[in-house]
XYZ file of C-alpha atoms in Angstrom:
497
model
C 84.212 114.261 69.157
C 81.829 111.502 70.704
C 80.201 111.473 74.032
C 80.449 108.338 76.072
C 77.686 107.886 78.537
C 78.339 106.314 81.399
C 77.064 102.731 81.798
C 75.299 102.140 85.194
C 76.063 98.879 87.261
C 72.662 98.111 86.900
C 70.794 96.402 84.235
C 67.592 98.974 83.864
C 67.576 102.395 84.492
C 65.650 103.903 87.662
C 62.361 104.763 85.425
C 62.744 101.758 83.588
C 63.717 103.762 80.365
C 67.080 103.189 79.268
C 68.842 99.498 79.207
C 72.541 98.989 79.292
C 74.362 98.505 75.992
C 77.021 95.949 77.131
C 79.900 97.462 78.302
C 79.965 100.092 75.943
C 78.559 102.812 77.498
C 76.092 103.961 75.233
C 72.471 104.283 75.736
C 69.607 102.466 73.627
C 65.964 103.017 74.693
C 64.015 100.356 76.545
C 60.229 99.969 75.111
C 57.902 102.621 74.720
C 57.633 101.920 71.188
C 54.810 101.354 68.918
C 55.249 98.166 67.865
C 58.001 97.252 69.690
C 58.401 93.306 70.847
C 60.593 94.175 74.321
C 58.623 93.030 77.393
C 56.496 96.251 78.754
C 57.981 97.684 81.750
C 55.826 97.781 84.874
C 55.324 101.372 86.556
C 56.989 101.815 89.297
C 55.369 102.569 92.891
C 56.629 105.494 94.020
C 57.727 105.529 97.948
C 58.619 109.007 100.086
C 61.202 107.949 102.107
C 60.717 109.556 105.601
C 63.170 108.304 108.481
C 61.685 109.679 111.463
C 64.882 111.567 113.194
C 63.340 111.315 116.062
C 62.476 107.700 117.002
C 64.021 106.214 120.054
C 67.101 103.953 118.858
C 67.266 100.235 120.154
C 71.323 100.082 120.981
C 71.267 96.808 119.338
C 69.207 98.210 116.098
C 71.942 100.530 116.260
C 74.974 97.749 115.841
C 72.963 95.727 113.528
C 72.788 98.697 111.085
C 75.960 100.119 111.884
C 77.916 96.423 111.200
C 75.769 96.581 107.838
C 77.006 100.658 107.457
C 80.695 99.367 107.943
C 81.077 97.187 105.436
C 78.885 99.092 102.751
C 80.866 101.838 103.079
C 84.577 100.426 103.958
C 85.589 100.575 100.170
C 83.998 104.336 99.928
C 85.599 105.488 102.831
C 89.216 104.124 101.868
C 88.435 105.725 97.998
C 88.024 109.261 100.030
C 90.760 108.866 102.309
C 93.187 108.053 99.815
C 92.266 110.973 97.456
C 92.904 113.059 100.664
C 95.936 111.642 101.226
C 97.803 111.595 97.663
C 96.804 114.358 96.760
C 98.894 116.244 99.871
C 101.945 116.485 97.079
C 102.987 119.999 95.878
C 103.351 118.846 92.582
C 103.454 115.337 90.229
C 106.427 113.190 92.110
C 106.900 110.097 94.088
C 106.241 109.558 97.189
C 109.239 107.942 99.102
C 110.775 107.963 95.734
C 108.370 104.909 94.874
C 104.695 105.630 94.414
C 103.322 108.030 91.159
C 101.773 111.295 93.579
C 100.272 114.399 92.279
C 98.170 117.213 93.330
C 94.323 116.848 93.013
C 93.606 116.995 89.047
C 96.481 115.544 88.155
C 98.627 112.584 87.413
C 101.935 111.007 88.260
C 103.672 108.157 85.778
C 106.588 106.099 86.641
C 108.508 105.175 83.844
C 109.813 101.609 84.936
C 108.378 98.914 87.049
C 107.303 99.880 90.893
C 110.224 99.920 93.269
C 109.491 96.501 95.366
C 109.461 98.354 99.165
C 106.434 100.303 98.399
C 103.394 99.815 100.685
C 100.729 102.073 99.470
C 98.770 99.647 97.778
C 98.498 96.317 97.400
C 99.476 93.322 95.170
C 101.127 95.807 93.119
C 102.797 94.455 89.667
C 105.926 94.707 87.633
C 104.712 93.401 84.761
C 103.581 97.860 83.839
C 104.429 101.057 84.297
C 101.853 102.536 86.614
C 100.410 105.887 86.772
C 98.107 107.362 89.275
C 95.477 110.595 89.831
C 92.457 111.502 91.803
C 90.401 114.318 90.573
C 87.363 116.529 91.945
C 85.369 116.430 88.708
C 82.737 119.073 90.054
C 85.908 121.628 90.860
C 86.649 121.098 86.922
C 87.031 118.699 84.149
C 90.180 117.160 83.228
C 91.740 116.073 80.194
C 93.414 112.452 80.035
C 96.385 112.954 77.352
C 97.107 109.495 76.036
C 99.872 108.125 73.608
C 100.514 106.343 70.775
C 101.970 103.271 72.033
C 101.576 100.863 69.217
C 100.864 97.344 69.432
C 102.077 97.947 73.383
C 99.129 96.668 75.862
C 97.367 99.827 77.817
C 94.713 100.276 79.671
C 93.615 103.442 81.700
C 91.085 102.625 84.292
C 88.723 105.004 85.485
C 87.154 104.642 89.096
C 84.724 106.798 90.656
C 83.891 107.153 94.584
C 82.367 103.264 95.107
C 85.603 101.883 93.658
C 83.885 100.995 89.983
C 85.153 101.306 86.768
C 83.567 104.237 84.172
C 84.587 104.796 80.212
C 86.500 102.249 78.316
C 90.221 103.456 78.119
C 92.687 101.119 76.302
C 94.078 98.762 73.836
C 91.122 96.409 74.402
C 89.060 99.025 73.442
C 91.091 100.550 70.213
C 90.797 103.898 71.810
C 93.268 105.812 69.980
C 95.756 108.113 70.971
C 94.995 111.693 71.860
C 93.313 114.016 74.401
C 90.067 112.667 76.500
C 88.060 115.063 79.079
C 86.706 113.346 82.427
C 83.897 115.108 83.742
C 81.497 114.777 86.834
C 77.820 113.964 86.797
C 76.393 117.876 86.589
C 78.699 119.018 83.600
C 77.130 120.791 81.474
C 79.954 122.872 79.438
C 82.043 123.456 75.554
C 83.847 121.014 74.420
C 87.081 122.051 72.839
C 87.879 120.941 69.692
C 90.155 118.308 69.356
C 88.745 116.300 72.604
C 88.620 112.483 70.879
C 85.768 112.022 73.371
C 83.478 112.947 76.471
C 83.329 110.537 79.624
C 81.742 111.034 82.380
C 81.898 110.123 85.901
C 78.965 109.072 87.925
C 80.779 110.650 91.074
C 82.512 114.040 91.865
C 85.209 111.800 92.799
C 87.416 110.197 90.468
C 90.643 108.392 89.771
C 92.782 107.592 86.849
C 95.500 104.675 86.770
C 97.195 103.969 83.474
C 98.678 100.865 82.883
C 101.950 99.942 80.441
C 102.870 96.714 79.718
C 106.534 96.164 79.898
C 109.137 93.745 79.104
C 111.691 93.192 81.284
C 114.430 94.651 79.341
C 116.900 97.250 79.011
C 115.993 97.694 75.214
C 112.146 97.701 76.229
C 112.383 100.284 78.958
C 114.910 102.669 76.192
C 111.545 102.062 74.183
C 108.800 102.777 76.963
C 110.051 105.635 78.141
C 109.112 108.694 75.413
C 106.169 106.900 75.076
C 105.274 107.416 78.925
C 106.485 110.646 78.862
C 103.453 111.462 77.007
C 100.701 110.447 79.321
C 99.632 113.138 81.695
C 96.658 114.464 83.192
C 95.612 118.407 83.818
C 92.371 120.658 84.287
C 90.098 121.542 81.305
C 91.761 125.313 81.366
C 95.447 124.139 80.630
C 94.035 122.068 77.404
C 95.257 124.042 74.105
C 95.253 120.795 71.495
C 99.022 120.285 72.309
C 101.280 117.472 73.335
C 102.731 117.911 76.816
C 105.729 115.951 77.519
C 106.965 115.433 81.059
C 110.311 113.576 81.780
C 108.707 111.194 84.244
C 112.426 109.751 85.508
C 113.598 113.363 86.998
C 110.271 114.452 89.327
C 110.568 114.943 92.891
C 110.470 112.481 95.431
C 108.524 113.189 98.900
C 108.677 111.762 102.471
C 106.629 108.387 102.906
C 105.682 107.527 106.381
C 107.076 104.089 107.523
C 104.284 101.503 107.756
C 104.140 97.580 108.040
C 101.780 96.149 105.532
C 99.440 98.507 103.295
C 98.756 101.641 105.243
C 95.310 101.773 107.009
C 93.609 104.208 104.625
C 90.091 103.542 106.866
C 90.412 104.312 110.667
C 87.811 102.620 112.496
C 87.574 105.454 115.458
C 87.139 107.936 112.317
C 84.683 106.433 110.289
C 81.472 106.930 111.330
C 82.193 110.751 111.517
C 83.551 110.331 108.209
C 80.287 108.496 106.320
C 77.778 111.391 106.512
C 80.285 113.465 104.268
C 81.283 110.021 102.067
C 77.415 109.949 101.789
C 76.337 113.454 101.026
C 79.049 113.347 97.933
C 77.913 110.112 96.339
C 74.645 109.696 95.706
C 72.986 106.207 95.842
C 72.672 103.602 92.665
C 69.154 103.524 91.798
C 67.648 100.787 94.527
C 70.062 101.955 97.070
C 67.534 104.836 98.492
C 65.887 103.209 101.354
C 69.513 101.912 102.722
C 70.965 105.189 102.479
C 68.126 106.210 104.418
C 68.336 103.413 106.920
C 71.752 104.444 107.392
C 71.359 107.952 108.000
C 68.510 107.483 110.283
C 71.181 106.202 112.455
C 73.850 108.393 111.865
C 71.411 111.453 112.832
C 70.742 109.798 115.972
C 74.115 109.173 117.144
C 75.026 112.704 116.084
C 72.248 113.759 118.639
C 72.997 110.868 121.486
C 76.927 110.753 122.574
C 76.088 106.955 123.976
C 74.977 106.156 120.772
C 77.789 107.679 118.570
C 80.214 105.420 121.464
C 78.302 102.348 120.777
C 78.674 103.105 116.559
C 82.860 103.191 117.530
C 82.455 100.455 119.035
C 80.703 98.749 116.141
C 83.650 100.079 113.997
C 86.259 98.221 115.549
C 84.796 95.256 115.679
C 83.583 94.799 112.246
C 86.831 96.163 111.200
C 88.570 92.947 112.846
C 85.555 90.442 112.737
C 84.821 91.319 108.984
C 87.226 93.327 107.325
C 90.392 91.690 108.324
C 89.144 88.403 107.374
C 88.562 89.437 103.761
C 92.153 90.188 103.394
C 92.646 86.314 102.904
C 91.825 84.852 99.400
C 89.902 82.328 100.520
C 87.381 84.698 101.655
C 87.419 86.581 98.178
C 86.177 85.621 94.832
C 84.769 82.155 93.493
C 86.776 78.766 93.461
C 88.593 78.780 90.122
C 89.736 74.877 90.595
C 92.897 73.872 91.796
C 92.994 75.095 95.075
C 92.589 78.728 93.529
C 89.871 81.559 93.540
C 89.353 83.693 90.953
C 87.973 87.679 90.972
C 84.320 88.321 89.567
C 82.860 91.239 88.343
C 85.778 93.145 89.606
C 85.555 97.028 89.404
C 81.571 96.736 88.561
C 80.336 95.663 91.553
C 76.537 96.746 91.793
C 74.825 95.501 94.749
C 77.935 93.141 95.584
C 79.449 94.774 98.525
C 81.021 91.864 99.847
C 83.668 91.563 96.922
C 83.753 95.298 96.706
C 84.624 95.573 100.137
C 87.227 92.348 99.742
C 88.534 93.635 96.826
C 89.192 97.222 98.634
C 91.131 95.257 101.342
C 92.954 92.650 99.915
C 94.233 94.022 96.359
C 92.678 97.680 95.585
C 91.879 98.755 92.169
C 91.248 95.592 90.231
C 90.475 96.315 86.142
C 87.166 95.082 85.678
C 87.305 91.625 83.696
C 86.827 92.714 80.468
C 90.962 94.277 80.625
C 92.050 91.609 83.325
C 91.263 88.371 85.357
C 92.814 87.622 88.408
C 93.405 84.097 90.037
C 94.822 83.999 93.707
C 95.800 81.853 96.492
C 97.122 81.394 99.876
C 97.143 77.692 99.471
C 98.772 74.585 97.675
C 96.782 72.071 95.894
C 96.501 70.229 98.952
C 95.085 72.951 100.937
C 98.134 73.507 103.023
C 99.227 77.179 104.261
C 102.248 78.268 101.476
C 105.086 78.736 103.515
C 108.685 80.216 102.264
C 110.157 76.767 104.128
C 109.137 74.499 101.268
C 109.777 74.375 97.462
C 106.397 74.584 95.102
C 106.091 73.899 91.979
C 103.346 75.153 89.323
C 103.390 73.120 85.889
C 101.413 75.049 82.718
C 101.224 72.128 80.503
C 101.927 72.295 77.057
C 99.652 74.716 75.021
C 98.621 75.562 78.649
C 99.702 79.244 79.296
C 96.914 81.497 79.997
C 95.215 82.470 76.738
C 95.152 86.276 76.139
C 95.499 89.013 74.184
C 97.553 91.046 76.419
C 99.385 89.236 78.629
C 100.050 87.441 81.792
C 101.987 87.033 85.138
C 102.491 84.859 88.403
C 102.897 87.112 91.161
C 104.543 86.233 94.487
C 103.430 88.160 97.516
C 104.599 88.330 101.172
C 101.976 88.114 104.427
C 100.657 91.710 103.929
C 100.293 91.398 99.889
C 103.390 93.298 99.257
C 106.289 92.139 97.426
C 108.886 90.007 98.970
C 112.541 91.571 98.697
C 114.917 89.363 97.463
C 118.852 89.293 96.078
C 117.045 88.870 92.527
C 114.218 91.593 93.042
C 112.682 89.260 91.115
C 108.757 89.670 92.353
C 106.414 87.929 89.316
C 107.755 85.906 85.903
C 105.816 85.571 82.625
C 105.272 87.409 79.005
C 107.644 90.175 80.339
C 110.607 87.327 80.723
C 112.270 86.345 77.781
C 114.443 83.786 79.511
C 112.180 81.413 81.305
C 113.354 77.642 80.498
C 110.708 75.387 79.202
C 110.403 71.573 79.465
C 110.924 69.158 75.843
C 107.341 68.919 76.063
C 106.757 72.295 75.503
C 105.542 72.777 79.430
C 106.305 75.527 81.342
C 107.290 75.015 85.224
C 107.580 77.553 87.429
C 109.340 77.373 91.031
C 109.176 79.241 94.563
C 110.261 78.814 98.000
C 112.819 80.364 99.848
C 115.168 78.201 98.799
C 116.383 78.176 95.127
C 115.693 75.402 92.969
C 118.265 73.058 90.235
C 120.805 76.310 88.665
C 119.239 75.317 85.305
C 115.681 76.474 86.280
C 116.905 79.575 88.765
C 115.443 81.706 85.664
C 111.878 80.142 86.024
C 112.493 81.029 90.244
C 110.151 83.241 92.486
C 112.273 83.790 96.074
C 109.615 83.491 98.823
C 109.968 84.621 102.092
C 110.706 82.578 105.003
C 107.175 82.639 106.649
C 103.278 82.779 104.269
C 103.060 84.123 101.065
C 100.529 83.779 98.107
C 100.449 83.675 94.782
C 98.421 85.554 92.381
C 97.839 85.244 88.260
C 96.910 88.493 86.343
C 95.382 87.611 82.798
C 95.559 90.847 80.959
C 92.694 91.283 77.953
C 92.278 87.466 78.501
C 90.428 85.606 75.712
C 87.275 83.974 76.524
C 88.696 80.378 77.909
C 90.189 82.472 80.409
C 87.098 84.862 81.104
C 83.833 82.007 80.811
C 86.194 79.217 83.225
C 87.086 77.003 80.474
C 91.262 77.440 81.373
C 92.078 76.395 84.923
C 94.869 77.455 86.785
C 97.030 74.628 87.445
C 98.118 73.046 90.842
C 100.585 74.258 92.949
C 102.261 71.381 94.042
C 104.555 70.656 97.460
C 108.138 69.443 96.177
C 109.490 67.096 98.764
């Protein structure tokens, strides 16, 4: 057994001791040393924090902070209110018959691709079989039970409360297969034996989503299926160093409320009297202190002052549609990637960067962070032009072109609320998966959508668009470094007249 630290979003540690050993986890000391050549680490000034509850509260002080309060915490808010919500089933199912549910500490799998008319998260994928849990790590540990799946890309990312990754889970990390406990910040317990390692969350709050690449086949779901059958996900007291298999095709489906678009997992009338509770359960990163103060100083106000808890709801809405809603389009999120594209950075280890947190937690929740996958999106053609169902497109990879990865890759095509688009094909992304896609003499690969379908002898290389906007969006699973340091470019999506 090995424990696995959790590695903070920042560089340094709050006293300046420990450093961050890349990725991994693990923690290496930071000077100190006799001898030692690292650069000496100032002291730093200690500050009391003391809001004074008391102070009278200019309204507009009040907006300005709250605005800044809204967007900070959108992502936090949404992480709480979907544990809430998912974790409503009785016991591991589907919801609607679509969506992996399960009580709080643990998991549901699905054993094929996503059904397409889900709308509990967005820019799903059917290039995996998805899996999904949210756990209350202070309640109790829980064990991760992982398979043996081969030369088969997985990944199981770990989020906590602000939406970041934690632990290394996966193929890209040659994590092998067998039994891994989860547990929260305080934990302090035994470890059985047989636990293949320790990781722990830097929240009470956490989330698991397992990820299984698969082809589209008959032969390669016959193949995927035992193998999923073997994930699951249960509380530290049901572990006894034994495989539990669950026949993921035959659990229960319950009701799904009707929605258009993602559901609205933050409510901007509820969220102020929400954040104090968000707030008291995740503590701030090291440098976040005298925000969280500024915050509450505000919240503790309005709790006293009605007018000022009105003006706060006020702020809510507002932001909501003035900030929030605008993120949903890519062109707000990410960095240009060339080509009319942007691409995703430092997805799912965000740090200070609340604006592509928050983005990220609109427009296309739980990205992997970039080490496991790299995501290129856009709303646009090469010319800058809206993409719109009523035209053909056409996206060339050139010879020796294709993304470059160890895992694999996709092009995704998603309707105006980043949901799939249903079509007589159900045919919602092409790439590795597709073992028929037609490729040019030169050895270039072109892929088509629109609404309309293109020459019979490239249908197979066809993504059906609706009538009215869509997007398009590139997943780069365990991507090799051309992909990851900007070197590949995604190409143009070029208007077929």
């Amino acid at each position: 057994m090995r424990l696995v630290a959790v590695r903070s979003p920042q560089c340094n540690h709050p006293e300046g001791l420990l450093a961050d050993d890349h990725r991994r986890g693990h923690i290496r000391l930071k000077g100190g040393n006799p001898g030692s050549t690292d650069t000496p680490v100032a002291p730093r000034i200690s500050i009391e924090l003391r809001p004074i509850h008391d102070q009278v509260m200019h309204t507009e002080y009040v907006r300005a902070v709250g605005r800044m309060a809204y967007v900070w915490g959108w992502a936090l808010v949404n992480m709480w209110n979907r544990r809430a919500g998912i974790t409503q089933a009785p016991e591991p199912g589907r919801l609607g018959g679509v969506v992996p549910v399960a009580p709080r500490g643990r998991i549901g799998m699905l054993n094929d691709y996503v059904l397409p008319d889900q709308s509990f998260v967005a820019c799903p994928n059917q290039d995996v079989a998805y899996g999904l849990g949210y756990f209350s790590l202070d309640e109790e540990p829980v064990v991760i039970q992982v398979s043996d799946f081969g030369d088969r890309f997985w990944v199981c990312a770990l989020y906590d409360a602000r939406t970041e990754q934690f632990g290394e889970l996966g193929m890209a990390y040659s994590s092998e297969p067998g039994f891994y406990l989860l547990v929260g910040p305080e934990w302090d317990g035994d470890v059985p034996d047989g636990i293949a390692a320790v990781i722990r969350c830097p929240t009470e709050l956490a989330m698991a989503g397992p990820r299984v690449f698969l082809d589209d086949t008959d032969e390669d779901r016959a193949a995927l299926r035992p193998l999923v059958n073997q994930i699951d996900a249960y509380p530290l007291r049901e572990y006894d160093g034994r495989t539990k298999v669950t026949d993921w095709g035959s659990v229960p489906s319950f009701p799904a409320p009707e929605a258009e678009g993602e559901r609205s997992w933050v409510v901007p009338d509820a969220f102020f009297a929400q954040l104090p509770t968000v707030m008291d359960a995740v503590a701030p990163l090291p440098g976040e202190e005298g925000l969280y103060a500024v915050i509450r100083q505000v919240l503790d106000s309005a709790a006293a002052d009605p007018a000022l808890a009105d003006i706060l709801t006020e702020v809510a809405a507002r932001t909501e549609a003035e900030v929030i809603q605008p993120l949903f389009r890519w062109r707000h999120n990410g960095v240009p990637a060339g080509n009319g594209w942007n691409r995703s950075v430092n997805n799912a280890e965000w740090g200070f960067n609340y604006l592509m947190r928050t983005a990220t937690a609109k427009s296309n929740m739980f990205e992997n962070r970039s080490a496991e996958t790299q995501y290129f999106f856009s709303d646009a053609d090469s010319e800058g032009a809206q993409l719109e169902g009523a035209h053909q497109y056409a996206i060339t990879f050139a010879a020796g072109e294709l993304p470059p990865v160890n895992g694999f890759w996709s092009l995704t095509l998603y309707d105006e609320h980043h949901l799939f688009a249903l079509n007589e094909l159900g045919r919602y992304s092409l790439g590795t998966k597709n073992k028929d896609l037609v490729f040019d003499e030169d050895g270039s690969l072109t892929l088509y959508a629109g609404a309309a379908a293109p020459d019979p002898t490239r249908e197979a290389n066809w993504l059906p668009a609706p009538a009215g906007a869509f997007s398009l969006y590139i997943r780069c699973y365990w991507a090799m470094d051309p992909v990851l340091d900007g070197r590949w470019t995604p190409p143009r999506i070029e208007r077929l007249h």
